Coordinates of C-alpha atoms in Angstrom, one line a residue:
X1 CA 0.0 0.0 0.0
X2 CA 1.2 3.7 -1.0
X3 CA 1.6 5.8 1.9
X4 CA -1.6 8.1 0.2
X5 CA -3.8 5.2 0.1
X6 CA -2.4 4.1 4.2
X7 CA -3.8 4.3 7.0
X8 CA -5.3 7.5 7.4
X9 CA -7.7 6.1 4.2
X10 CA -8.9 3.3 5.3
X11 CA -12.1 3.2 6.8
X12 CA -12.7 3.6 10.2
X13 CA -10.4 6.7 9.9
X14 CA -12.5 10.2 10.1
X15 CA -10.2 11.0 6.4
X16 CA -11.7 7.3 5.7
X17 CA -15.6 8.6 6.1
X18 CA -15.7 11.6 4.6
X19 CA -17.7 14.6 5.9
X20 CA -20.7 14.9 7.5
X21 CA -24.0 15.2 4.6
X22 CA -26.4 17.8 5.8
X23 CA -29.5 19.0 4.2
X24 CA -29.3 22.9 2.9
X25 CA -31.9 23.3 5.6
X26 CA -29.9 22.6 8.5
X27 CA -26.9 24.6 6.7
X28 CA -29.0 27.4 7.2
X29 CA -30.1 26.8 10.8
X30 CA -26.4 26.5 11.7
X31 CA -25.7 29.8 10.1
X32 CA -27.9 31.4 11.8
X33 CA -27.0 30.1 15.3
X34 CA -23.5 31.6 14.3
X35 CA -24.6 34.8 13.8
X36 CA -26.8 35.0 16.6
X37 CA -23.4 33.8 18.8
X38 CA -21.0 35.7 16.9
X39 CA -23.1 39.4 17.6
X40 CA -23.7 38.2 21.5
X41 CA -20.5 38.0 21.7
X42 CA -18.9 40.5 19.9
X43 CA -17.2 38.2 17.8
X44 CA -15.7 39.6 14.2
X45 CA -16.5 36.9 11.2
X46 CA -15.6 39.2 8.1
X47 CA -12.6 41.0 7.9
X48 CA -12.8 44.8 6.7
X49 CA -11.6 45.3 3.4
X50 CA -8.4 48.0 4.1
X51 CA -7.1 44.7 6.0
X52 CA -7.7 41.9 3.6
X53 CA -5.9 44.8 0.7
X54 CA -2.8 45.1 3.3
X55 CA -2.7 41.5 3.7
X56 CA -2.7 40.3 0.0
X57 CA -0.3 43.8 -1.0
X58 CA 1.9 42.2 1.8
X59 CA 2.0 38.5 0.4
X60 CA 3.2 39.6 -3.2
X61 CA 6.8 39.3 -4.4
X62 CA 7.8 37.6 -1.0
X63 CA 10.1 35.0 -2.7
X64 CA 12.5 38.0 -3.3
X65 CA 11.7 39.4 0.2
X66 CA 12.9 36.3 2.0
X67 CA 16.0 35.8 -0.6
X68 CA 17.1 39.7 0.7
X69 CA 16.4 38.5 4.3
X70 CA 19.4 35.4 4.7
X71 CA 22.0 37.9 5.2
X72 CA 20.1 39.3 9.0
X73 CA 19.1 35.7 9.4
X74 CA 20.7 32.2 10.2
X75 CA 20.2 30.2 7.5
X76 CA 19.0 26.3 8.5
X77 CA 17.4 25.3 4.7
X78 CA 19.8 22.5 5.1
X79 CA 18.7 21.3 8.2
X80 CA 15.9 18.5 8.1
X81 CA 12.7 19.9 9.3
X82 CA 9.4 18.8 8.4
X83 CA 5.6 19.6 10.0
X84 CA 2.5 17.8 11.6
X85 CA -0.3 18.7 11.4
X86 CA -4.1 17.5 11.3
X87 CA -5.2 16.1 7.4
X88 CA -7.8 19.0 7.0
X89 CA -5.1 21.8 8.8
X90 CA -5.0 24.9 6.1
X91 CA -1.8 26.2 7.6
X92 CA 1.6 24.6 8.5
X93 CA 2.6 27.1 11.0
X94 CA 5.2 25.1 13.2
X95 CA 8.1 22.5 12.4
X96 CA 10.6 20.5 14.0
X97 CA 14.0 19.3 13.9
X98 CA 16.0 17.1 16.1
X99 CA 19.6 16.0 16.9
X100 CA 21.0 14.1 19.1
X101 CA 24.9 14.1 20.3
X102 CA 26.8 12.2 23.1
X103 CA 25.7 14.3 26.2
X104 CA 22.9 16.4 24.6
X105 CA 19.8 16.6 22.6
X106 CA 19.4 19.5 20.5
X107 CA 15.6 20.4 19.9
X108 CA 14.9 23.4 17.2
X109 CA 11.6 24.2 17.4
X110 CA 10.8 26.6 13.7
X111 CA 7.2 28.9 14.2
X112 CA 6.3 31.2 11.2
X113 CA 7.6 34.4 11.7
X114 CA 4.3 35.7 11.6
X115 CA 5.3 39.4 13.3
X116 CA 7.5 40.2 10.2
X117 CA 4.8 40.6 8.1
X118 CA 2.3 41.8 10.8
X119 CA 3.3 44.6 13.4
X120 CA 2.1 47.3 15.5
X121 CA 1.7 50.3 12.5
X122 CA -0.1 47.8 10.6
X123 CA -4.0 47.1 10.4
X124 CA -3.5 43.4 10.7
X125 CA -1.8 44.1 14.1
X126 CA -5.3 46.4 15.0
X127 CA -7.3 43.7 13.7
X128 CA -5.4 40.9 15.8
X129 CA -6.0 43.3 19.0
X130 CA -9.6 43.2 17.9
X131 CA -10.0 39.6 17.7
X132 CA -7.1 38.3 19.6
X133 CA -7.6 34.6 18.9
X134 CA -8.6 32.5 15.9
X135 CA -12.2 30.7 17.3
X136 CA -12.9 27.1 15.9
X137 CA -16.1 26.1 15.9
X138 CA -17.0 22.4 14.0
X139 CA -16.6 22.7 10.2
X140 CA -16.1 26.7 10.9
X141 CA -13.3 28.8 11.8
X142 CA -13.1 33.2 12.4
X143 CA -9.3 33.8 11.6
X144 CA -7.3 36.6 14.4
X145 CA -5.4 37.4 10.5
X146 CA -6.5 37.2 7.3
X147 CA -6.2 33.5 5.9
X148 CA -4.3 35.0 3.3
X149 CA -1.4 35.2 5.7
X150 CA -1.8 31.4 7.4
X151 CA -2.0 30.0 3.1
X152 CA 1.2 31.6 1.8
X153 CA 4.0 33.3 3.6
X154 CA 3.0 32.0 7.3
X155 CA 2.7 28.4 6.1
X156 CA 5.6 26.6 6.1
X157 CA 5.0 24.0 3.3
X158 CA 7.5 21.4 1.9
X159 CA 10.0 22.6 -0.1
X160 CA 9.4 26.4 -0.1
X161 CA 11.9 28.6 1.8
X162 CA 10.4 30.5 4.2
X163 CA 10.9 32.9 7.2
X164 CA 10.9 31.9 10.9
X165 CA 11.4 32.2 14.4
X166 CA 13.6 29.6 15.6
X167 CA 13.7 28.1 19.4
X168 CA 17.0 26.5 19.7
X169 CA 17.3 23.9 22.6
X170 CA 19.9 22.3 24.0
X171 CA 19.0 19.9 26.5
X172 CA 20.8 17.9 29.0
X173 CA 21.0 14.3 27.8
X174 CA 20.3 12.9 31.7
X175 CA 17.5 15.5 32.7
X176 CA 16.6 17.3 29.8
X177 CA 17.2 20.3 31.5
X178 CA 17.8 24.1 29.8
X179 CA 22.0 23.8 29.1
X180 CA 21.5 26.6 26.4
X181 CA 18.6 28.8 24.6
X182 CA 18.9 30.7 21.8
X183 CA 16.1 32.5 20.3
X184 CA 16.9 33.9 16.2
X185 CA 15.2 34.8 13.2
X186 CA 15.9 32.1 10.6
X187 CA 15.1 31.3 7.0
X188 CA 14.1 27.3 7.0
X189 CA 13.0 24.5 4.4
X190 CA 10.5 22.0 5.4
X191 CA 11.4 18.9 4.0
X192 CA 7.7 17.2 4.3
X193 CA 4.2 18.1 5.7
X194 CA 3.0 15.1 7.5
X195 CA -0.3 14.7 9.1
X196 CA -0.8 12.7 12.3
X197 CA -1.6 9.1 11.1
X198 CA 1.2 9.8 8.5
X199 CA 3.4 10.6 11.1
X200 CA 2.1 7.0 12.9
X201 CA 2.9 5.3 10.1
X202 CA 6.4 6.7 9.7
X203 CA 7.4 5.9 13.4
X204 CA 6.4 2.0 12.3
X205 CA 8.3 1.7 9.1
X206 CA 11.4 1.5 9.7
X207 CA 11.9 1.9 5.9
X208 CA 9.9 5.1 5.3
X209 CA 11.6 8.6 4.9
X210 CA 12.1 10.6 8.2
X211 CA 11.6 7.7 9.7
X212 CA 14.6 8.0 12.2
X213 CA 13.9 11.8 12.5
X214 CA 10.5 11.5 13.9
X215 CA 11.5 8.1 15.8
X216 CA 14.4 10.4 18.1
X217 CA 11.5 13.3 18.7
X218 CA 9.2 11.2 19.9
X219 CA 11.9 8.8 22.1
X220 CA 13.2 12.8 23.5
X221 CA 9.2 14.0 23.7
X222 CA 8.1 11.0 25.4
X223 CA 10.8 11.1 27.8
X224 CA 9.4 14.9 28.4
X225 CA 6.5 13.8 29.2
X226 CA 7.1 11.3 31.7
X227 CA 9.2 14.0 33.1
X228 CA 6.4 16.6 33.0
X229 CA 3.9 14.1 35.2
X230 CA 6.9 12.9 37.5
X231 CA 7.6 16.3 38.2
X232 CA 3.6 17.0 38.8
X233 CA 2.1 18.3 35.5
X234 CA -1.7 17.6 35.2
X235 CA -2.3 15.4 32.2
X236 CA -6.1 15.1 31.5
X237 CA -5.7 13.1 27.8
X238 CA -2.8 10.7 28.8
X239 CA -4.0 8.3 26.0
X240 CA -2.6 11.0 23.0
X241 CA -0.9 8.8 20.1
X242 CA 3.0 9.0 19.8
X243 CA 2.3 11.8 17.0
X244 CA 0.3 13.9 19.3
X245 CA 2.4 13.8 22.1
X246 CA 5.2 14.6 19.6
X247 CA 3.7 17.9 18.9
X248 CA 2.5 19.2 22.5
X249 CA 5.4 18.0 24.5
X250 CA 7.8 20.0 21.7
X251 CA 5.7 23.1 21.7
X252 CA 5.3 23.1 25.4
X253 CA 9.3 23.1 25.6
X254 CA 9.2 25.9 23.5
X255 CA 6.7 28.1 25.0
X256 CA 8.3 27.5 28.3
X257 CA 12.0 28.2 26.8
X258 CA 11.0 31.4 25.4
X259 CA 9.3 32.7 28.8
X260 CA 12.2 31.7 31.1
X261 CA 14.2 33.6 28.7
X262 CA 12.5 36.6 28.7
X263 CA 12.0 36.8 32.1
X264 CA 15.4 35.6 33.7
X265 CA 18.0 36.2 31.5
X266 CA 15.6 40.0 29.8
X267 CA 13.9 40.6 32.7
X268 CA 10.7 42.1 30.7
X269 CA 7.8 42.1 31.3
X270 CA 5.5 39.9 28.3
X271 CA 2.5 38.0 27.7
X272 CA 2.7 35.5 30.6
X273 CA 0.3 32.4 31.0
X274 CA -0.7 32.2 34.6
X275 CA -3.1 29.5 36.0
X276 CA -4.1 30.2 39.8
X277 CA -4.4 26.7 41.7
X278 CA -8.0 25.6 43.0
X279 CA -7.9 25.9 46.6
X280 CA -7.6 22.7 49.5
X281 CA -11.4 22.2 49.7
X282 CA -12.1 22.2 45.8
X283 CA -9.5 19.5 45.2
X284 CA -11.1 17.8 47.8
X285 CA -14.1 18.0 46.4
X286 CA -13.2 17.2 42.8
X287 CA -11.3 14.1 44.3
X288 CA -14.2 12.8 46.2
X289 CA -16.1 12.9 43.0
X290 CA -13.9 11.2 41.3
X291 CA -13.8 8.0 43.6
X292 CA -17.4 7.9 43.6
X293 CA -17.1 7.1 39.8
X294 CA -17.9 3.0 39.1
X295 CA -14.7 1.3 38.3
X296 CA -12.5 4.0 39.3
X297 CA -9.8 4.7 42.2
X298 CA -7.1 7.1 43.4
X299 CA -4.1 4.3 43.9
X300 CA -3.4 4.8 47.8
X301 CA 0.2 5.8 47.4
X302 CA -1.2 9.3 45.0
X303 CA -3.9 9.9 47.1
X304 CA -2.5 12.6 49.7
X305 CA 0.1 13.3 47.9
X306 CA -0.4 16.2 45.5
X307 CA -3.5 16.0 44.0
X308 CA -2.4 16.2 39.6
X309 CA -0.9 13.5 40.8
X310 CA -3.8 11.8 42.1
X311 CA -6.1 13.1 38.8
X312 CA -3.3 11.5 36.9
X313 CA -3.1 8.0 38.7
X314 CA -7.0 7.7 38.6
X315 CA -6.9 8.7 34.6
X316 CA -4.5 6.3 33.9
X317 CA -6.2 3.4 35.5
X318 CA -9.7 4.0 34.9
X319 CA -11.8 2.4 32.1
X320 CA -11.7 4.3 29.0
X321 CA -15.7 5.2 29.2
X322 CA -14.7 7.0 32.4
X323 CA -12.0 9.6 31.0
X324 CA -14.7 12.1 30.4
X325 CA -15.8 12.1 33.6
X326 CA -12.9 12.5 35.7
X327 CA -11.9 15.3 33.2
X328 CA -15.1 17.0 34.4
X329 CA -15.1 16.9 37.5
X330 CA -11.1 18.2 37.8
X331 CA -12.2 21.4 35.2
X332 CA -15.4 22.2 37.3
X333 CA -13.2 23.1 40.0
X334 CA -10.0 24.3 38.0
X335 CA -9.5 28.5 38.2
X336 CA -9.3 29.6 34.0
X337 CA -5.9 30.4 33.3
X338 CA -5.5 34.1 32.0
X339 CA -2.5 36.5 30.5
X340 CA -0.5 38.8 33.0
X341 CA 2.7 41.1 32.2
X342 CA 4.1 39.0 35.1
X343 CA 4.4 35.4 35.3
X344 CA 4.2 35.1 39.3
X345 CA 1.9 32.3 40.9
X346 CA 2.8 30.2 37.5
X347 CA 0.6 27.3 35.6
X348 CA -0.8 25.1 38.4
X349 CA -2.3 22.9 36.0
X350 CA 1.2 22.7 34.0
X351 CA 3.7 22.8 37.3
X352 CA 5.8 25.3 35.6
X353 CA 7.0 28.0 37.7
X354 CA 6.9 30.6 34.0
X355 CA 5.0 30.0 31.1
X356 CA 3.8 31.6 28.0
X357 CA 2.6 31.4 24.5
X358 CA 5.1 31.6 21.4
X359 CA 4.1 28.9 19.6
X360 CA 0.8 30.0 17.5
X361 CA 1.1 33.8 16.4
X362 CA -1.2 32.7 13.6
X363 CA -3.9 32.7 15.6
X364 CA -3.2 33.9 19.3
X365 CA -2.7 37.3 19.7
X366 CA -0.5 36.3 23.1
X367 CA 2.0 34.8 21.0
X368 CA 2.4 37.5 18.0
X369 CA 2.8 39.8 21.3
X370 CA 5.4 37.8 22.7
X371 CA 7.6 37.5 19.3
X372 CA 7.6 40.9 19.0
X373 CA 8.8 41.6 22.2
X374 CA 11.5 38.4 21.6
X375 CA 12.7 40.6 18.3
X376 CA 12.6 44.0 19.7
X377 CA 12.6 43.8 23.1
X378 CA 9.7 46.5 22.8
X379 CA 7.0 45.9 25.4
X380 CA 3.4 47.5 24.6
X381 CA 2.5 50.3 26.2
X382 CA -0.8 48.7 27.0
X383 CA 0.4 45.4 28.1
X384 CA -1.5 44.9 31.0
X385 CA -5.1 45.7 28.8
X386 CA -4.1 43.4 26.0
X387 CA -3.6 40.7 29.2
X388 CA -7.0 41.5 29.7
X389 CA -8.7 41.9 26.6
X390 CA -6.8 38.5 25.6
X391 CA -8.2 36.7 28.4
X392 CA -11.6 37.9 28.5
X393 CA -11.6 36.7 24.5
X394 CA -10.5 33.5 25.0
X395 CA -13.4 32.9 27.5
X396 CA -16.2 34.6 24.8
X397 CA -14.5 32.4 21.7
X398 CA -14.8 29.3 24.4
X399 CA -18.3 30.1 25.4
X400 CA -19.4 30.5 22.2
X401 CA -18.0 27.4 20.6
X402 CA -19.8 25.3 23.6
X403 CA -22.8 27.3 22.8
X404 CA -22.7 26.1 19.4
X405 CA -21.7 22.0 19.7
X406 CA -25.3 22.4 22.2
X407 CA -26.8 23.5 19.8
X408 CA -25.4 21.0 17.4
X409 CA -26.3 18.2 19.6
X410 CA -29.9 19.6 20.1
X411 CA -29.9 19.4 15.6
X412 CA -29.1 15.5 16.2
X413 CA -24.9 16.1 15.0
X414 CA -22.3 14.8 16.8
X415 CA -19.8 17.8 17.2
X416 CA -16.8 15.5 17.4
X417 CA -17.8 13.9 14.0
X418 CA -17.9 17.3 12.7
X419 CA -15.0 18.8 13.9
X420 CA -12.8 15.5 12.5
X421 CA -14.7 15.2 9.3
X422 CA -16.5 18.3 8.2
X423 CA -19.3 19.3 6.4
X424 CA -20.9 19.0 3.1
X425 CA -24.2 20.2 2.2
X426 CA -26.4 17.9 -0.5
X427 CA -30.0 17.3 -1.4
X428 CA -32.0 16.6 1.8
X429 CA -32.9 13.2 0.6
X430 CA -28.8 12.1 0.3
X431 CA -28.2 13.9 3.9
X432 CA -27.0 12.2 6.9
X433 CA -28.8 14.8 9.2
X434 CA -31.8 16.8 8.1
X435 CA -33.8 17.5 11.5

């Protein structure tokens, strides 16, 4: 079998079944509900034209523009890089390379530089204040940029050169620990643009290209991982596949990279990720839940100790049809994480004493903050409101997306379905759903 026609095509797969059929009727219905949430929460669908003109005047004759940029920039087009990504992503915005030497692992972690084409004089950047995140709802996404951006210049597609922001890692070989950071602009080459189950089936043949590649990030991410829960990182999906946990455990290393170095070796002030902890009596109470579930238990030796810990052991050892609950019952009593200009009182959730977004400037307006300030070392004037604005977002884009899968559900779709297979609209009498 071809690796087009593998896996990810047979069925069973959500690339497999195809998309969702829905009557035109229930299109319409489903537009409507997104206007209706989009105006009660202020959330911008079209973009305004002056912004859309900036964007395409800013994507033409680029391939020039990146050829004049190599002599500011490290050059790494040799270096084997390659992406991951869902089968239906639009936009490639992240890659990875690995190495590995005697007594270190060196982890390069390659983001689009997305604040070279879009910065604060610009309308993009006054559009990304506006919106400050990209919301995905099933089947439907409202872009922080102009797609324009994510399908061109910020995409980092197989053999194309194009312009990024480069995390360089070197990590003790023992405990994985920070032995250097260094943070550069960089012009890269993606050798391949994998998705997940493409990325599964490359870590089982032995035979297939980047095979060994993806085989040593996954051996250094799963070893991060362990590491993360050891050290007492909550880990609410710990049944992820290797591809993943790839991804996350890579990015997080980044995103926490980036913040140490801007706060302990700049000393700036930035874009922070704080997550306040729930207090003794909620944990309690979330833990208590928890054992009352059928078929489920805190192992004695987690239970007293600190309480991720104990979520952990009891997600690890319940029965699959039990995940969801558990998960539950930890968020209901869980604090929502928000952006300060100070990263004091840390992630909870994450154990990390700093954290912060770097890895998605595409579609978090945390992150294009943050890679400015990386570049310049320029903090906004109006940090602490763009904390604010950024969180309060977040929670209206959240609201309104479990707003919507209700309302889904009440139409008789399955949201999950949706949001893995998408959408196509037929004749009522060849739909799946046509309530």
């Amino acid at each position: 079998m071809s690796e087009t026609d593998d896996a990810q095509a047979q069925a069973g797969t959500a690339e497999g079944q195809g998309p969702v059929l829905i009557s035109e009727a229930l299109d319409e219905r489903l537009e409507e509900k997104r206007d209706e949430l989009f105006e009660e929460f202020d959330l911008r669908d079209e973009f305004p034209p002056a912004v859309l003109r900036e964007a395409e005047r800013r994507v033409e004759n680029v391939g020039q523009e990146i050829q004049d940029e190599l002599d500011d920039r490290h050059d790494l087009r040799d270096l084997t890089a390659w992406t991951t990504d869902p089968a239906d992503a639009q936009d490639f915005d992240d890659a990875l390379s690995v190495e590995e030497h005697d007594d270190e692992y060196v982890l390069y972690v390659h983001i689009a530089d997305v604040s070279h084409y879009v910065h604060p004089d610009s309308l993009m950047w006054e559009e990304a204040v506006e919106r400050c995140n990209t919301v995905y709802l099933p089947a439907y996404t409202t872009h922080m940029l102009p797609p324009a951006l994510a399908e061109t210049v910020c995409s980092l597609v197989p053999e194309e050169d194009r312009l990024a922001h480069t995390v360089e890692m070197h990590l003790d070989k023992e405990n994985l620990s920070f032995e250097e950071i260094d943070i550069y602009k960089s012009v890269i080459n993606s050798d391949e643009r994998l998705t997940y189950t493409q990325c599964e089936h490359r870590l089982d043949d032995e035979d297939a290209p980047l095979h060994d590649e993806n085989q040593l990030a996954f051996e250094l991410a799963d070893r991060m991982h362990e590491q993360r829960k050891a050290d007492g990182s909550l880990v609410l999906n710990p049944r992820r596949d290797r591809a993943h946990t790839m991804i996350e455990e890579c990015m997080l290393k980044a995103n926490k990279a980036v913040t140490h170095t801007l706060m302990w070796d700049r000393g700036v002030e930035a874009m922070y990720r704080v997550h306040p902890q729930p207090t003794p009596d909620q944990w309690n109470e979330a833990l208590k839940e928890i054992q009352e579930l059928n078929g489920v238990s805190i192992p004695g030796e987690a239970f007293g100790d600190d309480p991720r810990k104990a979520v952990n052991a009891a997600l690890e050892e319940s029965p699959g049809r039990s995940l969801d609950k558990i998960q539950r019952a930890v968020l209901k009593v869980m604090p929502r994480a928000k952006y300060m200009n100070d990263p004091f009182g840390g992630h909870h959730a994450l154990n990390f004493d700093i954290y912060g977004h770097f890895t998605s400037p595409i579609r978090r307006l945390s992150d294009l903050i943050n890679h400015w300030i990386v570049h310049t070392n320029e903090v906004p004037e109006d940090l602490i409101e763009l904390c604010d604005r950024a969180s309060d977002k977040q929670k209206d884009g959240e609201t309104a997306e479990r707003l919507y899968k209700q309302f889904m559900q009440e139409q008789g779709l399955d949201p999950h379905a949706v949001n893995n297979r998408g959408l196509e609209v037929v004749d009522a009498e060849d739909a799946d759903h046509d309530v």
